[in-house]
Structures are given as C-alpha cells and as structure tokens.
PDB file of C-alpha atoms in Angstrom:
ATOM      1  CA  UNK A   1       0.000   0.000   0.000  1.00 85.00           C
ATOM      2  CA  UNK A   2       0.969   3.596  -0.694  1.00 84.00           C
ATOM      3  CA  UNK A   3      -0.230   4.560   3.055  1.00 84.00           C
ATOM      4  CA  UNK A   4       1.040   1.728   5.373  1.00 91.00           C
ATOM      5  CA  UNK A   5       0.022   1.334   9.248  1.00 87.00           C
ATOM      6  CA  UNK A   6       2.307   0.419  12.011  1.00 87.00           C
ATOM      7  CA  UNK A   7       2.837  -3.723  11.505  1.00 89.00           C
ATOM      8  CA  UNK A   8       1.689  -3.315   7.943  1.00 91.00           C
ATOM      9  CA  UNK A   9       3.630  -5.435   5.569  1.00 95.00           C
ATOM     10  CA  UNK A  10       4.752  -3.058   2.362  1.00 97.00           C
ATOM     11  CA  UNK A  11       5.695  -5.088  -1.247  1.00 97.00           C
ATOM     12  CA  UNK A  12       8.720  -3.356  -2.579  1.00 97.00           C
ATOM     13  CA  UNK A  13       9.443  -4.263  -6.290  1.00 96.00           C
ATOM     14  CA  UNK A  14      12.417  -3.698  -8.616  1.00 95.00           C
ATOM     15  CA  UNK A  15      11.263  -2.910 -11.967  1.00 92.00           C
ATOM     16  CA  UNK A  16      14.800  -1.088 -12.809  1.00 89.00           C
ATOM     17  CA  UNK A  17      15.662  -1.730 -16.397  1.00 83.00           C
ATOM     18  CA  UNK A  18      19.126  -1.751 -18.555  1.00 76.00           C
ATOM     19  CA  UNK A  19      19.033  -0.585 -21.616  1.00 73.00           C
ATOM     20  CA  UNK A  20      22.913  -2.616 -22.738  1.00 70.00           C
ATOM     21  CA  UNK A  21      25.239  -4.152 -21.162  1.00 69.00           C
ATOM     22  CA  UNK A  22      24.901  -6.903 -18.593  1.00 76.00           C
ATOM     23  CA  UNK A  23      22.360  -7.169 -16.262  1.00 85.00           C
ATOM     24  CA  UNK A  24      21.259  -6.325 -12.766  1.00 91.00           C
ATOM     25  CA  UNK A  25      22.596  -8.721 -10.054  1.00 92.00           C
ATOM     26  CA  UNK A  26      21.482  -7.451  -7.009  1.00 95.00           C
ATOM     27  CA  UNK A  27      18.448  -5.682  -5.771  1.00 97.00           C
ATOM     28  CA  UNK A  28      19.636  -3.475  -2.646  1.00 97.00           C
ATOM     29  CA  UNK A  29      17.310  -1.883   0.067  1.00 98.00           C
ATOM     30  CA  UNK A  30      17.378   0.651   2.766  1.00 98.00           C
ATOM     31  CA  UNK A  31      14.145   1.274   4.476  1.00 98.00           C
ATOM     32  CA  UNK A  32      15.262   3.990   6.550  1.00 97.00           C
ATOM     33  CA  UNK A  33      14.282   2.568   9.612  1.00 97.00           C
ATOM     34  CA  UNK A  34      18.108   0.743   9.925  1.00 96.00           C
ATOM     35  CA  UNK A  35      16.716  -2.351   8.431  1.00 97.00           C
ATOM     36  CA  UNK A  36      17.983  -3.377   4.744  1.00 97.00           C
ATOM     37  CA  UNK A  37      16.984  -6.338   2.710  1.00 98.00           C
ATOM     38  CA  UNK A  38      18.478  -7.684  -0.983  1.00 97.00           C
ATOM     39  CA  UNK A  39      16.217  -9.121  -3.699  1.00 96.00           C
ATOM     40  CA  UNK A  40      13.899  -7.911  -6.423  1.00 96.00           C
ATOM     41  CA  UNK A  41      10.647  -8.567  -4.428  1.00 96.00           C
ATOM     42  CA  UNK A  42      11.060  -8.106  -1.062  1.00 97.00           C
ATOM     43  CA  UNK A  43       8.948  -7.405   2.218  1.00 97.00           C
ATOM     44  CA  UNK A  44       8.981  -4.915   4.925  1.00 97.00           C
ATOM     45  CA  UNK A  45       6.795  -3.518   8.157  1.00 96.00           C
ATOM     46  CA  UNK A  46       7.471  -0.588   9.720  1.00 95.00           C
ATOM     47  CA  UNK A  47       6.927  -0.364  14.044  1.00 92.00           C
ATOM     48  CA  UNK A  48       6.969   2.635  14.317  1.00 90.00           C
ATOM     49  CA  UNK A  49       4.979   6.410  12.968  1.00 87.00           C
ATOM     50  CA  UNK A  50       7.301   8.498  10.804  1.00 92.00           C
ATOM     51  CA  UNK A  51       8.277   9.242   7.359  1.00 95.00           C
ATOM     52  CA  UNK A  52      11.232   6.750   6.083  1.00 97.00           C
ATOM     53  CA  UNK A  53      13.427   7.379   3.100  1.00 97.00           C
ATOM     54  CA  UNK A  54      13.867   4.457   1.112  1.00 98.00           C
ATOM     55  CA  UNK A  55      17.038   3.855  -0.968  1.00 98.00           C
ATOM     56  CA  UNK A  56      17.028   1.231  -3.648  1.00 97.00           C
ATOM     57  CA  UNK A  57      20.280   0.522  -4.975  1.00 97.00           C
ATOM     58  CA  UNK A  58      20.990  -1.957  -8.027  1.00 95.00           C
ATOM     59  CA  UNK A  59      24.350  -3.672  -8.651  1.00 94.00           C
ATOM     60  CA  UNK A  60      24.939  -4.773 -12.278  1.00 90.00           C
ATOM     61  CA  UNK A  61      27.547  -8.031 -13.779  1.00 87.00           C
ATOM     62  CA  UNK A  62      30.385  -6.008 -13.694  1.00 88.00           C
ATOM     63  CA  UNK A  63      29.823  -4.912 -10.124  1.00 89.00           C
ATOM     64  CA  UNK A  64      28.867  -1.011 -10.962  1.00 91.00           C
ATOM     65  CA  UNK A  65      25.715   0.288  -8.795  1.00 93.00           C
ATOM     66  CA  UNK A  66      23.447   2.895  -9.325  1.00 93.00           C
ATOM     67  CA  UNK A  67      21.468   4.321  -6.408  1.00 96.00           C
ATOM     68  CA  UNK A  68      17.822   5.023  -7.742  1.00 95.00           C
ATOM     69  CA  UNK A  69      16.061   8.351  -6.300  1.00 95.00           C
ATOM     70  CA  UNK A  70      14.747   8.009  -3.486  1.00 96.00           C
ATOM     71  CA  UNK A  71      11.393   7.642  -2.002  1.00 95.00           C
ATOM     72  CA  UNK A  72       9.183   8.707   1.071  1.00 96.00           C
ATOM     73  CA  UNK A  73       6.743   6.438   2.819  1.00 96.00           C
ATOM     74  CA  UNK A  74       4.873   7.561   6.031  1.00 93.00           C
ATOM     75  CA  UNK A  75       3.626   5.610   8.203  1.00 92.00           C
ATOM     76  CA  UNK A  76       0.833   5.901  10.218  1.00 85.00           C
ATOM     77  CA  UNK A  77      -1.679   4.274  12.892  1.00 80.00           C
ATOM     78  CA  UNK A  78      -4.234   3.905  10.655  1.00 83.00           C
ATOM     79  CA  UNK A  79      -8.175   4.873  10.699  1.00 89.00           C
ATOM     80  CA  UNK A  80     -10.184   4.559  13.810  1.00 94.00           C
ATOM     81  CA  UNK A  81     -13.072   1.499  12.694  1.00 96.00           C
ATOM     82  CA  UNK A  82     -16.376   3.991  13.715  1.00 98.00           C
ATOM     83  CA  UNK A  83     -19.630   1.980  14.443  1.00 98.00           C
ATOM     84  CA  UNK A  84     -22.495   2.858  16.445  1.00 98.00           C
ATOM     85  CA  UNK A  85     -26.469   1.562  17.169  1.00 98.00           C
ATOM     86  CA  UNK A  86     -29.071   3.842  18.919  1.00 98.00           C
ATOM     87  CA  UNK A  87     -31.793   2.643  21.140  1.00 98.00           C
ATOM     88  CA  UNK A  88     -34.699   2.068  20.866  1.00 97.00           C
ATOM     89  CA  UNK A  89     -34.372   0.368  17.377  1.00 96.00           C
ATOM     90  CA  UNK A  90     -37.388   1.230  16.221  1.00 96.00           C
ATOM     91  CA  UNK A  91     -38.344   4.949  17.921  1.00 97.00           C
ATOM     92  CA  UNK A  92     -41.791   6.410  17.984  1.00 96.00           C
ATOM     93  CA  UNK A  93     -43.011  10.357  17.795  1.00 96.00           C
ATOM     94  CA  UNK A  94     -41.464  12.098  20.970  1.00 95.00           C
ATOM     95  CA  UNK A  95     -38.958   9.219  21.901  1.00 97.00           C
ATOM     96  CA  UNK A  96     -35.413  10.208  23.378  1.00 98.00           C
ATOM     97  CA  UNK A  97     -33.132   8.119  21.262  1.00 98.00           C
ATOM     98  CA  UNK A  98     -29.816   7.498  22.726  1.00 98.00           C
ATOM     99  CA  UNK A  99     -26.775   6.842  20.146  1.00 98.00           C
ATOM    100  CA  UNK A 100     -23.413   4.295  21.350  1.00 98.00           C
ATOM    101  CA  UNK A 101     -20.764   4.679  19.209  1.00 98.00           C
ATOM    102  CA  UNK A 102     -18.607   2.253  22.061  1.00 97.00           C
ATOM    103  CA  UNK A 103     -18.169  -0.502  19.721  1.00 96.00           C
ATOM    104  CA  UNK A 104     -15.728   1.963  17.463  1.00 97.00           C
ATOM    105  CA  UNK A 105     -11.775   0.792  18.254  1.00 96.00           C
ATOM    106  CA  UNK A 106      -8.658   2.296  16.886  1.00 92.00           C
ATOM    107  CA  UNK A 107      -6.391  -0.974  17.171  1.00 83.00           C
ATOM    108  CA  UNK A 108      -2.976   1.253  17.709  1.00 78.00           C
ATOM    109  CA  UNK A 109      -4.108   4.529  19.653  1.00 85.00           C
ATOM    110  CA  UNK A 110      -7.883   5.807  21.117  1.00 92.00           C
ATOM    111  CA  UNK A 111     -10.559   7.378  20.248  1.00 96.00           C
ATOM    112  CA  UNK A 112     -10.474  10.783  21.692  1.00 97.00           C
ATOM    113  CA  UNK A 113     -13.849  12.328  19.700  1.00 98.00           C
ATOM    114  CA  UNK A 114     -16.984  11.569  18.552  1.00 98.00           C
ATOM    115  CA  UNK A 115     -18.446  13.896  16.378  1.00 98.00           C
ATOM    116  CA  UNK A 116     -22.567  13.737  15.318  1.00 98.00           C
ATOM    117  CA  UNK A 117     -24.498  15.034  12.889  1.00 98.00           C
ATOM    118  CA  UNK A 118     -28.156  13.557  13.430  1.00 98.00           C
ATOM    119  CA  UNK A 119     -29.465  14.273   9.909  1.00 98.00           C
ATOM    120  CA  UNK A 120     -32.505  17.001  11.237  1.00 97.00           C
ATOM    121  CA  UNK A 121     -31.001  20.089  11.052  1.00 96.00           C
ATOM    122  CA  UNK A 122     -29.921  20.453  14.571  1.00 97.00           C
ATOM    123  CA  UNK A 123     -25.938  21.471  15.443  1.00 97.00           C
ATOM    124  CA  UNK A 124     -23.302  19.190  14.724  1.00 98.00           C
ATOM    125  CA  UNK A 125     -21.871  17.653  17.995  1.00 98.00           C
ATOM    126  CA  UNK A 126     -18.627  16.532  19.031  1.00 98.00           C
ATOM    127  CA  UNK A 127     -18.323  14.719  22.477  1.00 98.00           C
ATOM    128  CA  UNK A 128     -15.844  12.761  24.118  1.00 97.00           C
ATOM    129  CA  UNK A 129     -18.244  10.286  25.619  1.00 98.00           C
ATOM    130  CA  UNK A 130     -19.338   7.833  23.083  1.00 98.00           C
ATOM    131  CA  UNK A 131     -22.867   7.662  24.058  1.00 98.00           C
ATOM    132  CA  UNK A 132     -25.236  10.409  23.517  1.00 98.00           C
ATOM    133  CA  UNK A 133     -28.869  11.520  23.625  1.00 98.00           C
ATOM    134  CA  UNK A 134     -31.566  13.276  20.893  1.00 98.00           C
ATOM    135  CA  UNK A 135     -34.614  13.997  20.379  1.00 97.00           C
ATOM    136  CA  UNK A 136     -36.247  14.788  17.089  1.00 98.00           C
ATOM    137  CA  UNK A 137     -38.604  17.161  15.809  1.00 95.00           C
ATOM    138  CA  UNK A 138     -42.097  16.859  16.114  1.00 95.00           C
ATOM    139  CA  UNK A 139     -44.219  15.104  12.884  1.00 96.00           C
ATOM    140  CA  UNK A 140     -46.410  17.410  10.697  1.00 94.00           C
ATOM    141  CA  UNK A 141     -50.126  16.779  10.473  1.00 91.00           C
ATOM    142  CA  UNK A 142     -49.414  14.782   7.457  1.00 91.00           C
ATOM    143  CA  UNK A 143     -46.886  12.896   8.141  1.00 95.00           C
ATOM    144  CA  UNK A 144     -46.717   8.803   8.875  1.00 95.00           C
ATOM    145  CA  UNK A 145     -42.714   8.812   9.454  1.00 97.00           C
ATOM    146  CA  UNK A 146     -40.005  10.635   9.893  1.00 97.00           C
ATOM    147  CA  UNK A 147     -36.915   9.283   7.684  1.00 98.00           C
ATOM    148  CA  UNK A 148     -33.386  10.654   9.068  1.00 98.00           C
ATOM    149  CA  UNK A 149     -29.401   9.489   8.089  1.00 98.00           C
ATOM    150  CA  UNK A 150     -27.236   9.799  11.135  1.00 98.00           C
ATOM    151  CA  UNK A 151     -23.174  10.453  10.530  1.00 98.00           C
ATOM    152  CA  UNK A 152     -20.378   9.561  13.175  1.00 98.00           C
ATOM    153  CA  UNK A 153     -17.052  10.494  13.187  1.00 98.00           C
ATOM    154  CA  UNK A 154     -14.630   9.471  15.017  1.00 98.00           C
ATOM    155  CA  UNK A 155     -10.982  11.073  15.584  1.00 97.00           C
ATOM    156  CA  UNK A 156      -8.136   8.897  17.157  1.00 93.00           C
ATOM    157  CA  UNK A 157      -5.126  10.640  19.060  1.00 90.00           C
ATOM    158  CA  UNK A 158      -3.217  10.789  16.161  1.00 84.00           C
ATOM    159  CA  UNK A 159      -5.897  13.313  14.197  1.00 89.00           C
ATOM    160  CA  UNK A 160      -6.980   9.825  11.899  1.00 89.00           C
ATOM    161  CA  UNK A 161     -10.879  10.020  10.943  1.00 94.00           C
ATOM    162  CA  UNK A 162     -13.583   7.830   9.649  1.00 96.00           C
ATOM    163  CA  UNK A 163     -16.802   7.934   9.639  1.00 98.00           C
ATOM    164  CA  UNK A 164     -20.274   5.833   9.601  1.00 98.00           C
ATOM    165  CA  UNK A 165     -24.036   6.275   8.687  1.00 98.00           C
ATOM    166  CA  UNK A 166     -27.192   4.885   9.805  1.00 98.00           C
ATOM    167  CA  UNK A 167     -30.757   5.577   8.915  1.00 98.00           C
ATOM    168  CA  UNK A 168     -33.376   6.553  11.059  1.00 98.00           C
ATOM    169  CA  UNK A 169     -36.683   5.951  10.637  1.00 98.00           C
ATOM    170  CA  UNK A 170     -38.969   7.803  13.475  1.00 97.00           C
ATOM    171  CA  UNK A 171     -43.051   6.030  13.188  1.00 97.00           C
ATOM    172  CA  UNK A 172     -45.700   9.182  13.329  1.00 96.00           C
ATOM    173  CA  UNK A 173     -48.198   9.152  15.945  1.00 85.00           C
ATOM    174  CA  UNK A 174     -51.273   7.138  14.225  1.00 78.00           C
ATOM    175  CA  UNK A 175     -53.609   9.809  14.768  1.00 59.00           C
ATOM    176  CA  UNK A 176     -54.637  13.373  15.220  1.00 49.00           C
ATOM    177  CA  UNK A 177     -57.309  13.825  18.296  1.00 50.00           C
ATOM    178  CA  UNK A 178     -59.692  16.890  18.548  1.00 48.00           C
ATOM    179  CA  UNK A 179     -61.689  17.598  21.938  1.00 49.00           C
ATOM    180  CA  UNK A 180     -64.645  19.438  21.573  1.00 51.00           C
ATOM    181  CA  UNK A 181     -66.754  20.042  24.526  1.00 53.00           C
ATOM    182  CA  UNK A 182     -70.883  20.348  24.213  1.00 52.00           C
ATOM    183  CA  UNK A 183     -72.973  22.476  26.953  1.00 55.00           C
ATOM    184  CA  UNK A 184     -76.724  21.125  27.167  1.00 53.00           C
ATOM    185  CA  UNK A 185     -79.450  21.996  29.480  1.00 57.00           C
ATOM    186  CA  UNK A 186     -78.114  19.785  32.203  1.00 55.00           C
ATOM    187  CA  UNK A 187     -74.871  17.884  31.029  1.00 55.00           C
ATOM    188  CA  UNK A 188     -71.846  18.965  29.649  1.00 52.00           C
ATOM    189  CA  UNK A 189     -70.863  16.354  26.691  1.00 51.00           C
ATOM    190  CA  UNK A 190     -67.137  16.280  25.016  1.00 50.00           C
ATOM    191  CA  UNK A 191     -66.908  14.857  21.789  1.00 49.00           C
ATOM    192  CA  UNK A 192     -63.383  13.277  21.019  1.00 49.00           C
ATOM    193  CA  UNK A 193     -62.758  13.108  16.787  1.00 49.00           C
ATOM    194  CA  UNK A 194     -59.661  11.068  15.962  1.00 50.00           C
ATOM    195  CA  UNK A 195     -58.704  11.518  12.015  1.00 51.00           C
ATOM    196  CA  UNK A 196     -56.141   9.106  10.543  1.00 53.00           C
ATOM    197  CA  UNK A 197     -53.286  10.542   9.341  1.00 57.00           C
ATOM    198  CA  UNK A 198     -53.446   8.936   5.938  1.00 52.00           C
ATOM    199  CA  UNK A 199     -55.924   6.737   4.299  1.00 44.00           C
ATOM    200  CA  UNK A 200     -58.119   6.482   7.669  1.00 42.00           C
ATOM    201  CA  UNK A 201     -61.946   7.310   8.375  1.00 39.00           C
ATOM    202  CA  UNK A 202     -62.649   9.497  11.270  1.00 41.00           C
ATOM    203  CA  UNK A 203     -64.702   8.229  14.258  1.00 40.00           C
ATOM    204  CA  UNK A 204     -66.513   9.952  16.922  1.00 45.00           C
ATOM    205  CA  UNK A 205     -67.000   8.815  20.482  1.00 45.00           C
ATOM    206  CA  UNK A 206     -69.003  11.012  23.459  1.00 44.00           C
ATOM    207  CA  UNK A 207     -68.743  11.271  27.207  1.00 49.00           C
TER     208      UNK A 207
END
C-alpha cells in the first residue's frame, strides 16, 4: 500500500531496467528505519509512525551500482473502525433516542472524539463520551414517518478520521385527536374526533 500502518507489511518491487550491457545482479534496500533487505521482491513492516526514506540501490555483472532516487513512505496508525447503534431500534413520535458509538476501536491509539451530525437540522456535535442523547422534531399533520441518516465520526489521538451512517426511521403518531366540549341543558358532553393521518376514516365517540 501507498499509506502503510504500524505492523503493515509493504511489497517493494524492482522494476529497474538496462538498456545494454549486462544485467542487474542485485536488488539493494534501505528502508530507513536501519533495516535493509536484498532481492527484487522483497517485504517490509514498519513499528513505528514516521516518514522513512527508502534507498534502492541496483548492482549490475560487472559490479557497478546505481542508487535510484529516493522515495518517502509515512507511516501511520491507521483509521479509527467507527460503528455505532441507537436505542430504541425502532423509535416512535417524541422518543429520546440514545446513540453508542462504544463498539468503534482504533487498534494502535484511542478514540479521543466523537463527532454527530443527526441528519434534522440540529448542530453538529462533538463529544468525548461515546454515548449520547436526541430527540427529534415533532411530525407534521401529514406525516406517517419521519426518515433521518445519522453520521459519526470518530478522531483517534493521532488526528486519523472515519466515519459511519445509519438511517433513522422515526413512526408518526397514528392519529390526530380533537376535543370538543358540548354544553346542554343539564350535562356537559365532550366529543373526542380522531382523524387518521393517511388513508383512515374518522370516528366519533361522546362522554
């Protein structure tokens, strides 16, 4: 790979070419690390962060070397591996839905942020605790559910990133309920009118 982690094994390949003459007898390597290695396909991991300079050096029959430019690899932790699930999994008009993003690991540091953007418009949020709390915006009158995508992203303690999705789906209240109160000679009556949402009747009942 171009951007190796710590313990990642990197493929090094000679593809040098000569033109005349005789040909290439040895493949030379410096990794920069003060490890070297000889061959025209070799292998290398790296333990530590940095940026190495690796030297490639080719010998030919006659025993004259040429010392190819050299190239910079950095090396890094790697990404953080973000996951989350929020609770309850299938959330109703008016719920508070908690979000636990404490499954997410980063294998060669820690996560030191979680940042959240819950899909509705709200501020984006970055916390330090992994678990968090929300609650979402009220349905309209004609609505049956609410359809959200929620975005973590995490940050490790060396500035690495990734982030995850999940999509929300919030379930409407079924129906809309009107009170409407009645004043006869001797009784007071309310009548309660429920309307579906969508697709429903309404009904009346009296007390």
């Amino acid at each position: 790979p171009t951007d190796p982690v710590v313990g990642q094994d990197v493929f090094f390949v000679d593809t040098s070419v000569v033109n005349s003459g005789p040909g290439i007898e040895q493949s030379l390597w410096d990794f920069g690390d003060g490890e070297t290695d000889e061959g025209f396909q070799v292998t290398h991991s790296y333990d530590s962060l940095g940026t190495f300079t690796v030297v490639h050096t080719i010998v030919d029959a006659d025993g004259f070397t040429t010392v190819c430019e050299p190239v910079e690899i950095t090396v890094t932790r790697g990404e953080p591996d973000c996951q989350f699930f929020f609770s309850p999994p299938e959330p109703t008009e008016g719920d508070l839905i908690t979000f636990d993003a404490s499954e997410s690991t980063d294998e060669n540091g820690e996560i030191v942020s979680y940042t959240w953007n819950f899909g509705d418009g709200s501020p984006v949020q970055t916390e330090t605790d992994p678990r968090i709390s929300h609650s979402y915006p009220a349905c309209g009158p004609d609505d049956v559910e609410l359809n959200f995508t929620v975005v973590l992203t995490v940050t490790d303690n060396d500035g690495q990133d990734s982030s995850c999705t999940e999509d929300l789906v919030i379930e409407c209240a079924p129906c809309v309920q009107q009170i409407r109160q009645f004043v006869s000679e001797f009784s007071i009556y309310f009548l309660v009118q429920k309307f579906a949402k969508k697709g429903g009747s309404k009904y009346n009942s009296a007390d």
